[in-house]
PDB file of C-alpha atoms in Angstrom:
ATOM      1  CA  UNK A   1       0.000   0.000   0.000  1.00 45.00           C
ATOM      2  CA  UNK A   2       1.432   3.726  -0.913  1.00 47.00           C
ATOM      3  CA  UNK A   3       2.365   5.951   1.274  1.00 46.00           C
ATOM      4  CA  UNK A   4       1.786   9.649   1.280  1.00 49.00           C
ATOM      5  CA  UNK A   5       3.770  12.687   2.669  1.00 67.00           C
ATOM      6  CA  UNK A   6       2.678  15.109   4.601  1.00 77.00           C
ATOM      7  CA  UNK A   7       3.240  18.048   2.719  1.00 82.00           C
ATOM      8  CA  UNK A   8       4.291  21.259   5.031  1.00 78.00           C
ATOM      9  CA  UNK A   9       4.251  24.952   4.327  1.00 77.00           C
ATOM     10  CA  UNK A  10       6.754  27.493   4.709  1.00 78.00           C
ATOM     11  CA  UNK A  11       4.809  28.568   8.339  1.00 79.00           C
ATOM     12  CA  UNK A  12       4.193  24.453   9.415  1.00 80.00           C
ATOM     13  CA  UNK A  13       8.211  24.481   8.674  1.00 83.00           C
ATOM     14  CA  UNK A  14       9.196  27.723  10.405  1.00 78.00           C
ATOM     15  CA  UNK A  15       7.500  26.138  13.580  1.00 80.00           C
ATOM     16  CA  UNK A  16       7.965  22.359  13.510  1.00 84.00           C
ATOM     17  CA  UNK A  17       9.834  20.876  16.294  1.00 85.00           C
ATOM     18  CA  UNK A  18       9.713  17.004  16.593  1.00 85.00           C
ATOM     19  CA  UNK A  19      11.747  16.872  19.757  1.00 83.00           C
ATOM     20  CA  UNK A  20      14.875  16.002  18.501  1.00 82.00           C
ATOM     21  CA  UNK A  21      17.611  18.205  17.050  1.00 76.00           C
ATOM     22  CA  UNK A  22      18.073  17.334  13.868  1.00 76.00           C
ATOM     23  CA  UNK A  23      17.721  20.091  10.967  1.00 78.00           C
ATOM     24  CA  UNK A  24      16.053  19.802   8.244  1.00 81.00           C
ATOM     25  CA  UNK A  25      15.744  21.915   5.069  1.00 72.00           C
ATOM     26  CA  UNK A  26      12.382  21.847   3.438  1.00 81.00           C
ATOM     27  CA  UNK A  27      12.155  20.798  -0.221  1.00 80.00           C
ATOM     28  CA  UNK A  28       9.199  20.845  -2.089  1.00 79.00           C
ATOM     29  CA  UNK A  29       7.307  20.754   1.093  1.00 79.00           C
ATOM     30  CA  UNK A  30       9.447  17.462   2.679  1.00 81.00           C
ATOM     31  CA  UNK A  31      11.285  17.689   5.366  1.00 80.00           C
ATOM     32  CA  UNK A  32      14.864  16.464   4.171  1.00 80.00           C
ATOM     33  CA  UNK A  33      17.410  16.028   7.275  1.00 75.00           C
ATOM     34  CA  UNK A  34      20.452  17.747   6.879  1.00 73.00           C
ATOM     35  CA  UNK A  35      23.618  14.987   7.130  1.00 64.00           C
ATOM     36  CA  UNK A  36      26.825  15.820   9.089  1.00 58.00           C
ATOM     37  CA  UNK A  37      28.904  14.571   6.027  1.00 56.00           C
ATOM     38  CA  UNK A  38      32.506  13.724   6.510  1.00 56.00           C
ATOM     39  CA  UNK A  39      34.134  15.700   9.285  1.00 75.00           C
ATOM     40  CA  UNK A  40      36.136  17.127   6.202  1.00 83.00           C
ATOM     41  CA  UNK A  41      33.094  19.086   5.366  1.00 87.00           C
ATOM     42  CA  UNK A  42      32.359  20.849   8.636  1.00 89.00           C
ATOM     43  CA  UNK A  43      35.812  21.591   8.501  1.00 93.00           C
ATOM     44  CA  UNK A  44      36.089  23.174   5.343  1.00 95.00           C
ATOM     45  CA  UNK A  45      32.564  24.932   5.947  1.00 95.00           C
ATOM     46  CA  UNK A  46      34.000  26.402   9.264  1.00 95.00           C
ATOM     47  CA  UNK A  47      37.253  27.225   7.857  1.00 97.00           C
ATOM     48  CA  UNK A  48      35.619  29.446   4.854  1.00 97.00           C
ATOM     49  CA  UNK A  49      33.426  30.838   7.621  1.00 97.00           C
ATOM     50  CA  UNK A  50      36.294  31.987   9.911  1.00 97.00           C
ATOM     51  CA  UNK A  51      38.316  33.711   6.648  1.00 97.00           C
ATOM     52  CA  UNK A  52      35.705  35.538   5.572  1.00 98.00           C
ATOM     53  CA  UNK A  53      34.909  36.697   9.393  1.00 98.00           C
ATOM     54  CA  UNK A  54      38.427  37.695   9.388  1.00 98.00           C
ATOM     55  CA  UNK A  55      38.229  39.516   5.736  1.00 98.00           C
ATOM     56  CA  UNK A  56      34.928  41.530   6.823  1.00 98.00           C
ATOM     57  CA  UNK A  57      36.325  42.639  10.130  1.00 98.00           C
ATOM     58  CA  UNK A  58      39.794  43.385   8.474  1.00 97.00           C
ATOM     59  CA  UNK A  59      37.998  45.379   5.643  1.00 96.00           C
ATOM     60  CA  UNK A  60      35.181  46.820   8.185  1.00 97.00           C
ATOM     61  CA  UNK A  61      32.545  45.926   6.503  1.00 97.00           C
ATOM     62  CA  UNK A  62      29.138  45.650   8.157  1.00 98.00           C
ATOM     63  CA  UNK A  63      28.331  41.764   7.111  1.00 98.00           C
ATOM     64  CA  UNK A  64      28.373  38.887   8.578  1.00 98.00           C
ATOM     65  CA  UNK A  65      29.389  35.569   7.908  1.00 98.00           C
ATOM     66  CA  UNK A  66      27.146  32.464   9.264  1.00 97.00           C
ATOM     67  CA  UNK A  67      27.346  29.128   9.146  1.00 95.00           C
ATOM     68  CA  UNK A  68      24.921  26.359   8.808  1.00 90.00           C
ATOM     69  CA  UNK A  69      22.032  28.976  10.680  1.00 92.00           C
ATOM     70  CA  UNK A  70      20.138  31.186   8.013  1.00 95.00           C
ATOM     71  CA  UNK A  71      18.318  29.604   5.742  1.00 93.00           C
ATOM     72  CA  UNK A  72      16.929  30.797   2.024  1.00 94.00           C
ATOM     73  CA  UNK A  73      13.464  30.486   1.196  1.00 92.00           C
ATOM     74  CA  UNK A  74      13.931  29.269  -2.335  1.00 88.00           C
ATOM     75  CA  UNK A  75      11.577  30.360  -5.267  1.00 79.00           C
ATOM     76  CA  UNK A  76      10.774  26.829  -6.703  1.00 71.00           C
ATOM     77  CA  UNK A  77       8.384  26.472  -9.424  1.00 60.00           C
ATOM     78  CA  UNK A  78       6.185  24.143  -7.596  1.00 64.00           C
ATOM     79  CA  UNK A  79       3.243  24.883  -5.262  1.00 67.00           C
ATOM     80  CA  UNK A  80       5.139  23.462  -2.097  1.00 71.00           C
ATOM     81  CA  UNK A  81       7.973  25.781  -0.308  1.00 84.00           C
ATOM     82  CA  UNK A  82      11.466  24.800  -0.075  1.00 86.00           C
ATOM     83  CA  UNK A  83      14.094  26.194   2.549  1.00 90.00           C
ATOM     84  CA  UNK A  84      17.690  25.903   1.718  1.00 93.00           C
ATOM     85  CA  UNK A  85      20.613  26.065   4.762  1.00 92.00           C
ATOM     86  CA  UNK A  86      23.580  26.436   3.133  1.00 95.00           C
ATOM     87  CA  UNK A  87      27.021  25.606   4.907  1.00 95.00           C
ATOM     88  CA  UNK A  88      28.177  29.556   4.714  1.00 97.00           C
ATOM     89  CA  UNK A  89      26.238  32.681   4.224  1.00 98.00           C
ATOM     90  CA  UNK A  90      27.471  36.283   3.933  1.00 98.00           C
ATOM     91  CA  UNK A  91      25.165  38.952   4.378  1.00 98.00           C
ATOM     92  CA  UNK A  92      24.654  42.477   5.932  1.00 98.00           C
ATOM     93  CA  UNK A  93      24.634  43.330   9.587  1.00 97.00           C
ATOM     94  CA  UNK A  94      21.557  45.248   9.866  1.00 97.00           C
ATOM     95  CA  UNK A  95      19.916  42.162   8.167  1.00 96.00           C
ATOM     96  CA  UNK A  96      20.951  39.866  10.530  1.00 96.00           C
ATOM     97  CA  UNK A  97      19.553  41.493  13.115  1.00 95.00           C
ATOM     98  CA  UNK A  98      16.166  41.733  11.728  1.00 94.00           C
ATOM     99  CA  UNK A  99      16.392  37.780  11.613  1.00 94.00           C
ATOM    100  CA  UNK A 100      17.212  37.702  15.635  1.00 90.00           C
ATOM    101  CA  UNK A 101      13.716  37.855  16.989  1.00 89.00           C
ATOM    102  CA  UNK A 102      11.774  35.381  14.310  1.00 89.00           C
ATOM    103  CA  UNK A 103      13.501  32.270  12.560  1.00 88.00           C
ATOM    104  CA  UNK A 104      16.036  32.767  10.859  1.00 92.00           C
ATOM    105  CA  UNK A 105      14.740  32.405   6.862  1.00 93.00           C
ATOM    106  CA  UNK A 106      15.393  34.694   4.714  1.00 95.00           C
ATOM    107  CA  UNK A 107      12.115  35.103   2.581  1.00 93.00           C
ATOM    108  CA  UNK A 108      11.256  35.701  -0.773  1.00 91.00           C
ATOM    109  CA  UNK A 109      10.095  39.185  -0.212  1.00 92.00           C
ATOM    110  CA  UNK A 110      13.257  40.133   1.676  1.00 95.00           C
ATOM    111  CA  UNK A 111      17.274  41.167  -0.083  1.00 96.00           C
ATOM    112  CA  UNK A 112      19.400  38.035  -0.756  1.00 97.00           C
ATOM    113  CA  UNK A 113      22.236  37.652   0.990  1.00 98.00           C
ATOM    114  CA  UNK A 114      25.578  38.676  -0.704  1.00 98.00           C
ATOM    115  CA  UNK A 115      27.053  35.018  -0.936  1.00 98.00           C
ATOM    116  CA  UNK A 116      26.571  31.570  -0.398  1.00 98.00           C
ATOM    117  CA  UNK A 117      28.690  28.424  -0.207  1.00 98.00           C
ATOM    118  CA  UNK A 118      27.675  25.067  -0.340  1.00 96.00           C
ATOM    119  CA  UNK A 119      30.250  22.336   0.464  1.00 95.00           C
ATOM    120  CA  UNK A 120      30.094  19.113  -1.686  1.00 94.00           C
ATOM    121  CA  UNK A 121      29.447  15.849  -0.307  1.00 89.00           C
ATOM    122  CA  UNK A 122      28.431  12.485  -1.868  1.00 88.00           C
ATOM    123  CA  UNK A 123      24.259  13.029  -0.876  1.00 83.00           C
ATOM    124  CA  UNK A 124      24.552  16.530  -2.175  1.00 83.00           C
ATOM    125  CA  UNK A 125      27.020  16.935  -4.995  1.00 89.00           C
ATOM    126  CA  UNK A 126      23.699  16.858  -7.493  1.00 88.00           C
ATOM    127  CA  UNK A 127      21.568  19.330  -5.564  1.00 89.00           C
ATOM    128  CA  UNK A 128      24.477  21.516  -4.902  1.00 92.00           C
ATOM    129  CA  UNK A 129      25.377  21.779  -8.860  1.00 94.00           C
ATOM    130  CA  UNK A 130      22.125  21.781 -10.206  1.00 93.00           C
ATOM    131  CA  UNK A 131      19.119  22.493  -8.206  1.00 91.00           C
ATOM    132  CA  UNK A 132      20.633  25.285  -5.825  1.00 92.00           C
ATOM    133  CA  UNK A 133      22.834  27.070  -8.461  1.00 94.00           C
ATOM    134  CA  UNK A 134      19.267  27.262 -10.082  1.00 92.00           C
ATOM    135  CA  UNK A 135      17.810  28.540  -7.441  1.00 92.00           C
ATOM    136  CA  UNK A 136      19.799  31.108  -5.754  1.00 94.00           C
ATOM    137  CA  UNK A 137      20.298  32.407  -9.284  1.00 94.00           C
ATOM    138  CA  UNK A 138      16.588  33.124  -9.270  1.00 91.00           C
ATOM    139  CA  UNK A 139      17.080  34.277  -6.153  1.00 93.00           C
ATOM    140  CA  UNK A 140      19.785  37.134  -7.226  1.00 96.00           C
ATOM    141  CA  UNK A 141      22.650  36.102  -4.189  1.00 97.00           C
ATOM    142  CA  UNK A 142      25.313  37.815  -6.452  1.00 98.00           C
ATOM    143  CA  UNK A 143      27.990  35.238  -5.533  1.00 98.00           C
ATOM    144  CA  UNK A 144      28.048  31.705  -5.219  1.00 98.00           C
ATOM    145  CA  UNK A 145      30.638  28.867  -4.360  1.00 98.00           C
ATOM    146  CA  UNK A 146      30.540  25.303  -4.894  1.00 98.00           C
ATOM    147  CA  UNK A 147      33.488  24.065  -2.618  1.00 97.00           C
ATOM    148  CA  UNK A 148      33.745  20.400  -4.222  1.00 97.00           C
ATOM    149  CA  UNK A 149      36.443  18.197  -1.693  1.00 95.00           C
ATOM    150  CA  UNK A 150      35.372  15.163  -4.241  1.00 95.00           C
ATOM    151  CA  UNK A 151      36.569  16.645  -7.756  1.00 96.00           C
ATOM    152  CA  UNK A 152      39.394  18.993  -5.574  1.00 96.00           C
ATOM    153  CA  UNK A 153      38.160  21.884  -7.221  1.00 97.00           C
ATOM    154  CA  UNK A 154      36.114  25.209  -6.349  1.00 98.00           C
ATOM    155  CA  UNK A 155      33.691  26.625  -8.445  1.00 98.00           C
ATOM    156  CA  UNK A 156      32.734  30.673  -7.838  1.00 98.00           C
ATOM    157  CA  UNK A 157      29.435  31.395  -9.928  1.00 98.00           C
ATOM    158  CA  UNK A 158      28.733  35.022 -10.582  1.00 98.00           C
ATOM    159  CA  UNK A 159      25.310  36.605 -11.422  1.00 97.00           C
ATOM    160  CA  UNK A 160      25.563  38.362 -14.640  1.00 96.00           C
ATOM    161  CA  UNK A 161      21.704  39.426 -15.920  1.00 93.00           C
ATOM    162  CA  UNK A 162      20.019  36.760 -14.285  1.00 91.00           C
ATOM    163  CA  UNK A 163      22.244  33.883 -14.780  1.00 93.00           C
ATOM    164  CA  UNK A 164      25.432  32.348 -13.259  1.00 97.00           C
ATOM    165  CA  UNK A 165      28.504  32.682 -15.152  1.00 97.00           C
ATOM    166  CA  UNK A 166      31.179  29.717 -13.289  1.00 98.00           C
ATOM    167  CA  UNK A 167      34.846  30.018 -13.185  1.00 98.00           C
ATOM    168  CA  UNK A 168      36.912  26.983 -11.762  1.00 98.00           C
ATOM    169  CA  UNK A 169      39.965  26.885  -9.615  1.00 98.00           C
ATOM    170  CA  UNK A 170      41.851  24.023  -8.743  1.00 97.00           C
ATOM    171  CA  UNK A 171      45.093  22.898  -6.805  1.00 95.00           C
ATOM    172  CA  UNK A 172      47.240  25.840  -6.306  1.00 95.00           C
ATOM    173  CA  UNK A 173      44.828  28.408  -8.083  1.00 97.00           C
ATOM    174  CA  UNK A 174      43.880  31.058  -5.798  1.00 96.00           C
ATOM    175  CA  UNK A 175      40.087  31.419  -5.765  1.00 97.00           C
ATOM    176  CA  UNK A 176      39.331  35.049  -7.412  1.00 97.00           C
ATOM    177  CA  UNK A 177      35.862  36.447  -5.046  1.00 98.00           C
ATOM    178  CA  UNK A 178      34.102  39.880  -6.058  1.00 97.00           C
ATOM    179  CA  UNK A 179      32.751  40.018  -2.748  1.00 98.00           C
ATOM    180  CA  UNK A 180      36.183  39.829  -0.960  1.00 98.00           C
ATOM    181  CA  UNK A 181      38.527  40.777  -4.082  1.00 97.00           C
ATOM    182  CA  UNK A 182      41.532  40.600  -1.591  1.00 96.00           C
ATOM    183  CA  UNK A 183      41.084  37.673  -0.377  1.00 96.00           C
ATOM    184  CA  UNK A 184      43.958  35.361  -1.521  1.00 92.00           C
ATOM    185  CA  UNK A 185      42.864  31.259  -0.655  1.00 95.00           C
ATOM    186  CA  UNK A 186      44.314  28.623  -2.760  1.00 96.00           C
ATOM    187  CA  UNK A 187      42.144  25.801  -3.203  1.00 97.00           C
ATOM    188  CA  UNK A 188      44.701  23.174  -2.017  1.00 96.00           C
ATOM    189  CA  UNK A 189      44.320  25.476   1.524  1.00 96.00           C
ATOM    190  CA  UNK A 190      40.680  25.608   1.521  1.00 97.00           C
ATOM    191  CA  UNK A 191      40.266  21.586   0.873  1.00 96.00           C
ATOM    192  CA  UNK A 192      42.407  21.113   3.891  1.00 93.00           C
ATOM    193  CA  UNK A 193      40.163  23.204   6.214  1.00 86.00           C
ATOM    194  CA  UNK A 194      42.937  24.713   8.417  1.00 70.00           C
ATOM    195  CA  UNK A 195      44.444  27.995   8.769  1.00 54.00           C
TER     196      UNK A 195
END
């Protein structure tokens, strides 16, 4: 006998708690549980997030970088919401603190964030290179990076009149950012995830 998915909305996901802590993005109105990954991948995730801390408080910007807590209410063509976390996201100060006293979603209605980075794993490398570069394009985020430990290569996607133009770095190739055009990270040093 077939079973059937409860189908949630943006508001039945922006208050669903089922007692334990797992996260969960919403897709298509499913819950889909956000895996852990490799420790490789947190550690990559949290090393981009600390450099580009570092970068926005050298350059005194007023951004922040998060990890893993904001997510993107993604404009999918279907009738059911989807809510995107992705590992890294830069945006501006003042914005963050309107997200303090409500969860943390960025909305349709509401600026994009400057840039996003997803880390690759196994579970995600197809959603990550197809489905999300899709959607945050729709979405305007100017800047988007697909940090890919599997293929040892990062990919920086640009918006240029509504679509993604994608420039790959590999190996000793320093990856070349319009958000933080100083910043000088070779691959090789951001696939190792240390300082």
């Amino acid at each position: 006998m077939p079973t059937t998915t409860q189908r949630l909305t943006l508001n039945d996901y922006l208050t669903y708690d089922d007692g334990t802590d797992t996260t969960y993005e919403l897709v298509n109105g499913e819950l889909v549980p956000i895996t852990l990954g490799m420790g490789l991948h947190g550690e990559i995730a949290d090393f981009i997030n600390t450099c580009f801390r570092n970068e926005i408080k050298r350059l005194g910007r007023d951004w922040v970088s998060k990890q893993m807590v904001i997510g993107i209410q993604s404009p999918r063509g279907d009738r059911w919401d989807t809510v995107r976390i992705p590992d890294v996201v830069v945006l501006p100060l003042n914005q963050w603190k309107e997200l303090q006293n409500r969860e943390a979603v960025i909305q349709l209605n509401e600026p994009p964030p400057l840039l996003v980075v997803e880390v690759v794993s196994e579970s995600t490398k197809g959603v990550d290179y197809r489905a999300k570069r899709a959607e945050y394009s729709v979405l305007d985020i100017p800047e988007y990076w697909i940090v890919d430990p599997l293929s040892a290569k990062v990919t920086v996607l640009i918006l240029t009149e509504g679509w993604y133009d994608a420039t790959e770095f590999s190996r000793s190739d320093s990856v070349q950012s319009p958000t933080f055009p100083e910043l000088r990270l070779t691959v090789e040093t951001i696939l190792k995830g240390d300082l």
